[in-house]
Coordinates of C-alpha atoms and ligand atoms in Angstrom, one line a residue:
X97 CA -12.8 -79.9 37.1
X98 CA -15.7 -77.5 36.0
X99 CA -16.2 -74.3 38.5
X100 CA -19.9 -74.7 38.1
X101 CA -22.2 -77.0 40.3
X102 CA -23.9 -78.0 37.2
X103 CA -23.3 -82.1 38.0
X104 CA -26.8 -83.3 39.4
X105 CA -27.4 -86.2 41.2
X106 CA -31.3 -87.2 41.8
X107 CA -32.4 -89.7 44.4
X108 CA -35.8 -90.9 44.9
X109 CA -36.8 -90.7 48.3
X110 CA -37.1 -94.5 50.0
X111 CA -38.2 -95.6 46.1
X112 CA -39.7 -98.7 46.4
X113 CA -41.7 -98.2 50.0
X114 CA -43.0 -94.9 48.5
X115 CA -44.3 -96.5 45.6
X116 CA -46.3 -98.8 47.8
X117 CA -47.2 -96.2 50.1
X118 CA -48.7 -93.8 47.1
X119 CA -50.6 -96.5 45.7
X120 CA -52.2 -98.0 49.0
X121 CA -53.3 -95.0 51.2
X122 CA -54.1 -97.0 54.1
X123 CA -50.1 -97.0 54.2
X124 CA -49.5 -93.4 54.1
X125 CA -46.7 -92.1 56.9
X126 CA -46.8 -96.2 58.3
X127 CA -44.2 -98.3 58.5
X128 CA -43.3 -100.2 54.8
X129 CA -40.8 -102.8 53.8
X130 CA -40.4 -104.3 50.9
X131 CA -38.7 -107.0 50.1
X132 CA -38.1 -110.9 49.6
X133 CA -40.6 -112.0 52.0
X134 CA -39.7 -116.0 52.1
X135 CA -37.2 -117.3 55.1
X136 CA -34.0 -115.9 53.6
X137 CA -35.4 -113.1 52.1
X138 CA -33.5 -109.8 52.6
X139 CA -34.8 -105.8 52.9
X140 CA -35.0 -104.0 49.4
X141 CA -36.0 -100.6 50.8
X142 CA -38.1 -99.5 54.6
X143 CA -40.1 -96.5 54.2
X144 CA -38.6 -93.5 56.5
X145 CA -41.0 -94.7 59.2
X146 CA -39.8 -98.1 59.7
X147 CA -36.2 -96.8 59.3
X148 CA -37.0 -95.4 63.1
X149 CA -37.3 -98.8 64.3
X150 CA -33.6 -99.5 62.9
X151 CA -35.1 -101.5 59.5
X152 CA -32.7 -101.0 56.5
X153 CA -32.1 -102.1 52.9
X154 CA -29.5 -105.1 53.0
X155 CA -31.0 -106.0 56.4
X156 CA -32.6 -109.8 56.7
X157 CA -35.8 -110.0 56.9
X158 CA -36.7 -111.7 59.7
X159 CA -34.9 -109.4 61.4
X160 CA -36.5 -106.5 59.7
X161 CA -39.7 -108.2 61.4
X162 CA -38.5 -108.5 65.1
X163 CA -37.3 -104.6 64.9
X164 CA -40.3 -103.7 63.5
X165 CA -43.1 -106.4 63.2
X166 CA -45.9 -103.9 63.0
X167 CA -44.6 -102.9 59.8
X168 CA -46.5 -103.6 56.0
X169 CA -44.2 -106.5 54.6
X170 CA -44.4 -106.5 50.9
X171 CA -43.1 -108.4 47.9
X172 CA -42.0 -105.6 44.8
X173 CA -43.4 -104.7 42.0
X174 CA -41.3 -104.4 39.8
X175 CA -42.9 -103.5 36.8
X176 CA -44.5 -100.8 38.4
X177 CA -41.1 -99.4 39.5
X178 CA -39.9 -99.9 36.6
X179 CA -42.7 -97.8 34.9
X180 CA -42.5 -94.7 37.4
X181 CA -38.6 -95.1 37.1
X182 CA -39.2 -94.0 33.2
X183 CA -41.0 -91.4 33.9
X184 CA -38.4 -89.7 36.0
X185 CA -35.7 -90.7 34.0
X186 CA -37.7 -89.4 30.8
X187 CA -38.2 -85.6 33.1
X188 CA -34.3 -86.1 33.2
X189 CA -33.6 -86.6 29.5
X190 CA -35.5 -83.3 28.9
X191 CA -32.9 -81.1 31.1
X192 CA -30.4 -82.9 29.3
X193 CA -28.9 -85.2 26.8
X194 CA -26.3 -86.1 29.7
X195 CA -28.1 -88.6 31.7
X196 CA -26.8 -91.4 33.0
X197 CA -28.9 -94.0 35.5
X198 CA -27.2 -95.8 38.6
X199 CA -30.4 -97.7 39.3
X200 CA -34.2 -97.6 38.7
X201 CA -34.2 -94.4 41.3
X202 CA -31.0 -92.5 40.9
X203 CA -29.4 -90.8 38.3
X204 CA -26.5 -87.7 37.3
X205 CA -27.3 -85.5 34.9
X206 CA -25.0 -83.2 33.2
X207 CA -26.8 -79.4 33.4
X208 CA -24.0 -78.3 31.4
X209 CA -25.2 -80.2 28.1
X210 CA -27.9 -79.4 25.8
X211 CA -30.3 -77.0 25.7
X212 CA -30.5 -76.3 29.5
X213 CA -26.7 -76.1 29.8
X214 CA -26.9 -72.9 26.5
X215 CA -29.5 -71.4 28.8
X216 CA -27.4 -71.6 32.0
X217 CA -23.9 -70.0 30.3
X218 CA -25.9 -66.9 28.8
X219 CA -26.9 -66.0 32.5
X220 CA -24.8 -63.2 34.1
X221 CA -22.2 -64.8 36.5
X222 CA -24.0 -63.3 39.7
X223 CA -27.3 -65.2 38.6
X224 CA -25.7 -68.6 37.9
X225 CA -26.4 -70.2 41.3
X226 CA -29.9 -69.4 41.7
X227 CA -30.7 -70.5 37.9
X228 CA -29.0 -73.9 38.9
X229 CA -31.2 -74.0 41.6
X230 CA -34.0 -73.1 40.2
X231 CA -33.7 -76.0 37.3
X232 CA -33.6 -78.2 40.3
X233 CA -36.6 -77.6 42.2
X234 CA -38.6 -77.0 38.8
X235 CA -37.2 -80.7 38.4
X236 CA -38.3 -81.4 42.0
X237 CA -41.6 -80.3 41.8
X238 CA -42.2 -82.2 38.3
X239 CA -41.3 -85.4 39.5
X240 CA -43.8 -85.0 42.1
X241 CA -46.8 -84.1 40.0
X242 CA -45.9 -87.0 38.0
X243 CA -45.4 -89.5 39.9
X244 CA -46.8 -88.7 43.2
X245 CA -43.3 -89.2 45.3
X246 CA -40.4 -87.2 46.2
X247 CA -36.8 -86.5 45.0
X248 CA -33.7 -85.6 46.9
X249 CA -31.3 -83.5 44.6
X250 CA -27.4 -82.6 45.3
X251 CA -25.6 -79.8 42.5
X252 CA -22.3 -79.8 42.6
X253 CA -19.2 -79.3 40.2
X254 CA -18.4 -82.9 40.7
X255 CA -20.2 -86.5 40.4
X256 CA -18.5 -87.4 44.4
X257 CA -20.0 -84.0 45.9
X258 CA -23.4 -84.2 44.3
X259 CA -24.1 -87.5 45.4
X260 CA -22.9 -86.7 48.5
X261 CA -25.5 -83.6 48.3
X262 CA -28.2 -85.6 47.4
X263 CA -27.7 -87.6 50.8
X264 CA -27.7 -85.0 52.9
X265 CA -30.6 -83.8 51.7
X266 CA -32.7 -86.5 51.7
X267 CA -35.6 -86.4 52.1
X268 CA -37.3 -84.2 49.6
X269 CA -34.3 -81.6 49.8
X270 CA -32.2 -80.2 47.7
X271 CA -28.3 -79.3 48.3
X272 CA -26.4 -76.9 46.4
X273 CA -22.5 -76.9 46.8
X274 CA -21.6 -73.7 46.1
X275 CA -18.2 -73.8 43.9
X276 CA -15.4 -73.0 46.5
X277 CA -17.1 -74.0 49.6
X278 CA -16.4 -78.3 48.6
X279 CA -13.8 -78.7 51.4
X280 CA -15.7 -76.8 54.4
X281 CA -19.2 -79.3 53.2
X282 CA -16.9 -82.6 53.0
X283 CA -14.5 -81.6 55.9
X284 CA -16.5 -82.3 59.0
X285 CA -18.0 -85.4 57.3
X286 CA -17.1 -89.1 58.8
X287 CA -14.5 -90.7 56.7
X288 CA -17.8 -93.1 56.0
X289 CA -19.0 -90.7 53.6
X290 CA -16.4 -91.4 51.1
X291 CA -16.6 -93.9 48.5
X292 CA -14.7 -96.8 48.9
X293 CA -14.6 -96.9 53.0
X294 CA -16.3 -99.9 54.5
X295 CA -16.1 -100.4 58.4
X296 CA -12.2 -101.9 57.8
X297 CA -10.9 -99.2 56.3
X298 CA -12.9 -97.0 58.6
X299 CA -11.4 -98.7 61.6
X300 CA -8.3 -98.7 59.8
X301 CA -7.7 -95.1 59.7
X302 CA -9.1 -94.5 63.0
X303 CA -6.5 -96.2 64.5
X304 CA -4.4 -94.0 62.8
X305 CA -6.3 -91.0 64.4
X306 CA -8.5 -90.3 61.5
X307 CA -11.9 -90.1 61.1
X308 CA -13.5 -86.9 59.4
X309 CA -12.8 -86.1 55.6
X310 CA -10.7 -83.1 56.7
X311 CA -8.1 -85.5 58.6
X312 CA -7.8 -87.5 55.5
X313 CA -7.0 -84.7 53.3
X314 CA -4.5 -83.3 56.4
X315 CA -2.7 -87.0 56.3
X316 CA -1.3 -86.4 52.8
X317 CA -1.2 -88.7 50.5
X318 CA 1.7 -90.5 51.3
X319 CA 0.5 -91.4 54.5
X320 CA -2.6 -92.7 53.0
X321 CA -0.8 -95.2 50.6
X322 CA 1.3 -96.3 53.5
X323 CA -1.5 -96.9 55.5
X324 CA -3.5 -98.7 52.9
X325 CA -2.3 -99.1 49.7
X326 CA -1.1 -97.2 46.7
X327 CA -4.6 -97.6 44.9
X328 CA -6.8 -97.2 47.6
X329 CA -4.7 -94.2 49.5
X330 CA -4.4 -92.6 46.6
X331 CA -8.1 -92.6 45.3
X332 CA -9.3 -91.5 49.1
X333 CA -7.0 -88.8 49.1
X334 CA -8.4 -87.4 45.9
X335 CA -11.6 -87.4 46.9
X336 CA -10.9 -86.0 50.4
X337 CA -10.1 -82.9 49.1
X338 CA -13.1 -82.7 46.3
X339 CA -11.0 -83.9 43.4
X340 CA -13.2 -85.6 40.8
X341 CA -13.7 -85.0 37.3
X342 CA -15.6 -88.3 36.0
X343 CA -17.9 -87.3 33.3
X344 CA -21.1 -88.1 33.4
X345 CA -21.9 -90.8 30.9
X346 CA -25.1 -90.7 29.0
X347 CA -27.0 -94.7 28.5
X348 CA -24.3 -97.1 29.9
X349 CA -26.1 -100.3 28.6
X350 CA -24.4 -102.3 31.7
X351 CA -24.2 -105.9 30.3
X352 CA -22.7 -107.0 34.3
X353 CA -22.9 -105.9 37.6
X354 CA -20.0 -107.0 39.9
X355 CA -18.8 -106.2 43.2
X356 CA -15.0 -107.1 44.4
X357 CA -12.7 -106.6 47.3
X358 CA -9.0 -107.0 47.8
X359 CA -7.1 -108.0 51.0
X360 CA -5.0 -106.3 53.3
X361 CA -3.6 -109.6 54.6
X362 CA -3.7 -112.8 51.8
X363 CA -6.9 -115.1 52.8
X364 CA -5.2 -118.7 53.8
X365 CA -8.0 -120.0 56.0
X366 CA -10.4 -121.7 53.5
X367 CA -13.6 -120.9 55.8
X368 CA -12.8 -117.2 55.4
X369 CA -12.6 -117.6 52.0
X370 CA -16.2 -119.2 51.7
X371 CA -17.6 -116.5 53.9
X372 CA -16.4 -113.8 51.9
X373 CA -17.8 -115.3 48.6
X374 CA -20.7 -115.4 50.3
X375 CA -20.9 -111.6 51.0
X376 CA -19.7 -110.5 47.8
X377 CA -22.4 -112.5 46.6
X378 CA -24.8 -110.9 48.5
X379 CA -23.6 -107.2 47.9
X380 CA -23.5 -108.6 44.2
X381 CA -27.0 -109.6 44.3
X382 CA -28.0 -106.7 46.6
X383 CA -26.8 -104.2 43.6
X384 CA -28.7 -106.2 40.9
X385 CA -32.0 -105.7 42.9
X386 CA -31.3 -101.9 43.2
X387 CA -31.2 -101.7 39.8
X388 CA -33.8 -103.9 38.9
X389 CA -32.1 -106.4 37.0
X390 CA -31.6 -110.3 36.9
X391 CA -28.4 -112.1 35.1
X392 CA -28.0 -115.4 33.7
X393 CA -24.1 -116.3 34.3
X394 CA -22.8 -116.1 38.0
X395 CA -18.8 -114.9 37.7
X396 CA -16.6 -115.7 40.1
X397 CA -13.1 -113.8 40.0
X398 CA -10.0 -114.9 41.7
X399 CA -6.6 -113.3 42.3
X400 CA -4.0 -115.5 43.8
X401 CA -0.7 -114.5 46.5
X402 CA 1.3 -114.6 43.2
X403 CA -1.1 -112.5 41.4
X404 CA -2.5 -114.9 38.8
X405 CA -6.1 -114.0 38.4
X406 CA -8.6 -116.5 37.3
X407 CA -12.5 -116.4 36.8
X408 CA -14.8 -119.2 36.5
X409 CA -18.4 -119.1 35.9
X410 CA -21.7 -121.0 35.6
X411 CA -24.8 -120.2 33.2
X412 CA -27.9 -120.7 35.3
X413 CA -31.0 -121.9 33.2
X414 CA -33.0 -118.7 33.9
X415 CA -32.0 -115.1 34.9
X416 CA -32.0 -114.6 38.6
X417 CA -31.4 -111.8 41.4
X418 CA -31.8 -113.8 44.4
X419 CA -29.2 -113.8 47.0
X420 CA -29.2 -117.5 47.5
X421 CA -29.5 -118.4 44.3
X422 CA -26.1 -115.9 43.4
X423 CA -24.6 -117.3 47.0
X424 CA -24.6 -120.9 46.0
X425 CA -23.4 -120.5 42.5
X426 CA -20.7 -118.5 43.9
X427 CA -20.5 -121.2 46.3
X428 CA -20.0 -124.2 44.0
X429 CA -17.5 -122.4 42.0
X430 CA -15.3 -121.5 44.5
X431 CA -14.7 -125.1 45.8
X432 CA -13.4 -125.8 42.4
X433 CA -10.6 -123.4 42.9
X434 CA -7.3 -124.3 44.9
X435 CA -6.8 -121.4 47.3
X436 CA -3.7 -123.0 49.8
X437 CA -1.5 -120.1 48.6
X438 CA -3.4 -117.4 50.0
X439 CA -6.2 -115.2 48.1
X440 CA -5.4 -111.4 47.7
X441 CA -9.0 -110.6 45.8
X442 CA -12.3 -111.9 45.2
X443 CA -15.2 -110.6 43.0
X444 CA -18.7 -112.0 42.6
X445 CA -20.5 -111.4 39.7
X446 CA -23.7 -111.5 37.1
X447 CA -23.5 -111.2 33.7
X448 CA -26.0 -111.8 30.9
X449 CA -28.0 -109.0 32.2
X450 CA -31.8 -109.0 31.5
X451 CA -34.7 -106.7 32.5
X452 CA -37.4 -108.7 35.2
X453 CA -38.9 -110.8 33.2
X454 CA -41.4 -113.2 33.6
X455 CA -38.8 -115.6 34.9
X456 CA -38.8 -113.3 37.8
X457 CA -42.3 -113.5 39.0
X458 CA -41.8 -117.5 38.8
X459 CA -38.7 -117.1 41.2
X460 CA -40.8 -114.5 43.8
X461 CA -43.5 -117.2 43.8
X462 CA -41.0 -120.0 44.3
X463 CA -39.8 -118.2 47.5
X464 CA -42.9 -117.5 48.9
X465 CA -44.2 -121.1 48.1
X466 CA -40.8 -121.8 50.4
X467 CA -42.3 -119.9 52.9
X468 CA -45.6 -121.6 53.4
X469 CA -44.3 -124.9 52.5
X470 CA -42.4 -124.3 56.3
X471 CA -45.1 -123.0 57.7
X472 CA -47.8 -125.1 59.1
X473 CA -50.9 -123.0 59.0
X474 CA -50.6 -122.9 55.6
X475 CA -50.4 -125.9 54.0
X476 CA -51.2 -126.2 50.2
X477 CA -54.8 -125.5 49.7
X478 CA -57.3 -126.7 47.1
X479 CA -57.3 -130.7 47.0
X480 CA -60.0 -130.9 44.8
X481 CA -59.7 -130.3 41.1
X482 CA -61.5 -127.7 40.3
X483 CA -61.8 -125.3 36.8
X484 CA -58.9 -123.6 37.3
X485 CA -55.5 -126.0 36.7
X486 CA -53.6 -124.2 39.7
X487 CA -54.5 -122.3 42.7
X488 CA -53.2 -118.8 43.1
X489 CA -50.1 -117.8 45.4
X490 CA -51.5 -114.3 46.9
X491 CA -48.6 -112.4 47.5
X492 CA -48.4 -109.4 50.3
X493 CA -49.0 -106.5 48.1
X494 CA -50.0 -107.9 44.9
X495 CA -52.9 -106.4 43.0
X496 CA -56.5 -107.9 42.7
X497 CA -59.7 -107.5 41.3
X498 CA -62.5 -108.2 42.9
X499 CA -65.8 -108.6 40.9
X500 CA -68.0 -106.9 43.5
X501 CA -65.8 -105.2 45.4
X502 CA -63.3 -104.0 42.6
X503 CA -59.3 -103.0 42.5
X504 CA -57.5 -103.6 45.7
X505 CA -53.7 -105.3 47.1
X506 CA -53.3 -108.7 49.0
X507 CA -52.5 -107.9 52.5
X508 CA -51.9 -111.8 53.2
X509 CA -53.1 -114.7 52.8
X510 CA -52.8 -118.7 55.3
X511 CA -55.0 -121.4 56.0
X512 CA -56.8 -121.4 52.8
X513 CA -58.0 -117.7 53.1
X514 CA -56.9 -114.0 51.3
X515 CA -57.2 -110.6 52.9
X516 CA -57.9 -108.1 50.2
X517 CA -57.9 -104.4 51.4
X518 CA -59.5 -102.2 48.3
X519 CA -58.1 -98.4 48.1
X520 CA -56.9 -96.9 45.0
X521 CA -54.1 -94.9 44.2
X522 CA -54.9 -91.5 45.5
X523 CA -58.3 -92.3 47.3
X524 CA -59.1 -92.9 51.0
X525 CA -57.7 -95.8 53.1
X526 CA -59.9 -98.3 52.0
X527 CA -61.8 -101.1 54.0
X528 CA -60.6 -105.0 54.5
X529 CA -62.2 -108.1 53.5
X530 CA -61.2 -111.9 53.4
X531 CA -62.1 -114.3 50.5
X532 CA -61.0 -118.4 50.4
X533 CA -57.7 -118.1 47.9
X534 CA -60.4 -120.0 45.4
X535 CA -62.8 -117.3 45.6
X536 CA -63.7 -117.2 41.8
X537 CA -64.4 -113.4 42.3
X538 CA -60.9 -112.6 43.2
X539 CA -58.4 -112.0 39.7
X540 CA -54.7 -111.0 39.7
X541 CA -54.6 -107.4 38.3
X542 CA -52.2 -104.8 36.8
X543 CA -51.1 -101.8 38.7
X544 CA -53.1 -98.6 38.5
X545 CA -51.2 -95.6 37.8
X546 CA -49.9 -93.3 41.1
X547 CA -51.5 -90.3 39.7
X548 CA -54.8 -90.6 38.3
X549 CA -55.5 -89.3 35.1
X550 CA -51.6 -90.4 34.4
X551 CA -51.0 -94.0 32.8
X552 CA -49.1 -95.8 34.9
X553 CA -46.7 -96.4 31.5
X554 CA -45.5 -93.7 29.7
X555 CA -46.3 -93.8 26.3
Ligands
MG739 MG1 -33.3 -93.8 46.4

């Protein structure tokens, strides 16, 4: 392990719900969620403000909307993430050649390659720190005037400690773990804080009488493999007492996204076995969203009492990121598999990763069409035929154009009508009107960029 916090890890602050909330000022410091909006759809990211009210990414949305049901419920851009998320990621490929993305909003850099990394070493000792630093905060304050939102930062001399910096300084901070001092930041920390410790194992080891990071390190590491596992006790024990040296690796082109858990006890009871699919599947589908991508092949992975492992997957027609479309793939494949011996692991999966593509918008509009098909003030609307072949599903938070009235976002739309607030990016919080969804005035439009004079995509 390197003696130098030179290991970034960048965060954007709230991502998604920032976006919104820099490109619709009538939003600024309110409540924001974002999200699938149809009946099963789940919470992508809640702006700090509607995190008060107990709203957080992962949650369901409906119950998003009873905690907080004041809030601005909005379907993603993701295109427009996707175009800010270059930009920062391009400000990060200029510190260093060592960059490697863990979703459209969070990233390690390496400080210690490249150009910035030669500038760093010919400092005297005694000035390291503070030139660490200040790369950081230059970074900080670039991101900013570039995109208009704000980046939590952690430096440490490890991957583990700097994104457990960047936590704790969220939002808009920056944490620098001085070399030396890794045990006193970790120690006090709840066992949570680690990687790998979910509520089991957390309850797990507080039956055992441990529950900050310093009382796993004090346990040993033989008590931590009797208590759960050679793997897992081994791996927490490590990184209880800061020991870490993953590199960080530049452009993983990640062709699958997967998420797996093994059992302390086998899984015999086939109704436990389907419920568990059907979390992986979500935390699988979850992690796909985060990082803004879709799959094609759904991969379910089984590991038998005796140990034989077998996967078994299905190819869907399109590339998808929805929950219930990953749940009841997972779903069908598992009843294919004979599980009366007991299961030690499952894993969900996607494979044949894509970016969103226009596939994507199809499946948003399906689930909001799901929405209003069960709702009955909003029945289908435009009987007639009229010029247009098909009338337009306005989406909460979708762009428009309005020929008189010019750029604004839907902020929703039933029985036959749209309300269109117009504001621009960086301008005041703009005035509301409502149009019939036919209005001929009224155009789907592309994002404007978050800071003017800046296109939204880089070139
Ligand atoms: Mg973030």
């Amino acid at each position: 392990m390197r003696n130098t916090p030179t290991i970034l890890h960048l965060d954007m602050d709230a991502f998604f719900a920032a976006v919104e909330q820099a490109a619709k000022p009538s939003l600024r410091g309110k409540p924001v969620v974002v999200g699938g909006l149809g009946p099963r759809g789940v919470v992508s990211t809640a702006s700090y403000e509607a995190r008060v009210y107990g709203v957080h990414s992962a949650m369901a949305m409906a119950l998003a909307r009873r905690l907080c049901p004041n809030a601005a419920y909005l379907t993603p851009r993701f295109g427009l993430y996707r175009q800010v998320s270059d930009t920062v990621m391009a400000l990060l490929h200029e510190l260093s050649p060592l960059v490697e993305p863990l979703s459209l909003d969070e990233a390690f850099v390496d400080l210690d390659a490249g150009e910035c990394g030669e500038r760093l070493r010919a400092l005297p000792e005694s000035e390291l720190l503070a030139g660490v630093r200040q790369v950081a905060e230059r970074l900080r304050a670039d991101i900013t005037a570039a995109t208009g939102l704000t980046a939590s930062v952690g430096l440490a001399s490890s991957k583990l400690l700097a994104k457990i910096g960047s936590d704790a300084a969220k939002p808009d901070g920056l944490v620098l773990i001085e070399p030396g001092t890794e045990q006193d930041f970790l120690g006090p920390k709840t066992v949570r804080t680690l990687w790998g410790v979910g509520p089991a194992t957390a309850e797990q080891l507080r039956r055992a009488g441990i529950s900050t990071v310093a009382e796993v390190a004090e346990a040993g590491e033989a008590e931590l493999v009797r208590l759960l596992g050679k793997a897992h006790g081994a791996s927490l024990y490590a990184m209880a007492t800061g020991q870490d040296d993953r590199p960080v690796v530049a452009d993983r082109d990640v062709k699958s996204i997967s998420v797996e858990d093994t059992f302390d006890v086998d899984l015999t009871d086939r109704v436990r076995v389907r419920a568990e699919v059907g979390r992986l599947a979500d935390r699988c589908a979850q992690r796909l969203r985060s990082a803004g991508r879709s799959g094609r092949t759904v991969v379910l992975k089984v590991r038998r009492y005796d140990f034989t492992t077998l996967t078994r997957s299905e190819t869907l027609r399109a590339p998808t990121d929805d929950p219930v479309v990953v749940k009841e793939t997972a779903g069908r494949l598992i009843e294919a598999v004979d599980t009366t011996g007991g299961v030690r692991l499952l894993g969900v999966g996607v494979a044949g990763l894509a970016d969103f593509t226009q596939e994507d918008l199809f499946a948003q509009v399906h689930e909001d069409a799901r929405g209003e098909a069960e709702s009955p003030d909003t029945a289908p609307v435009r009987s007639e035929p009229g010029p247009q072949p098909v009338a337009h599903l306005w989406r909460p938070g979708q762009d428009v154009t309005h020929a008189e009235y010019g750029p604004g976002w839907v902020q929703g739309s039933g029985v036959g009508r749209v309300t269109v607030r117009f504001e621009v990016p960086g301008g005041e919080p703009g005035r509301v009107r409502t149009f019939a969804v036919d209005d001929p005035l009224l155009a789907p439009s592309e994002p404007l960029p978050l800071v003017p004079g800046r296109p939204a995509e880089p070139p």
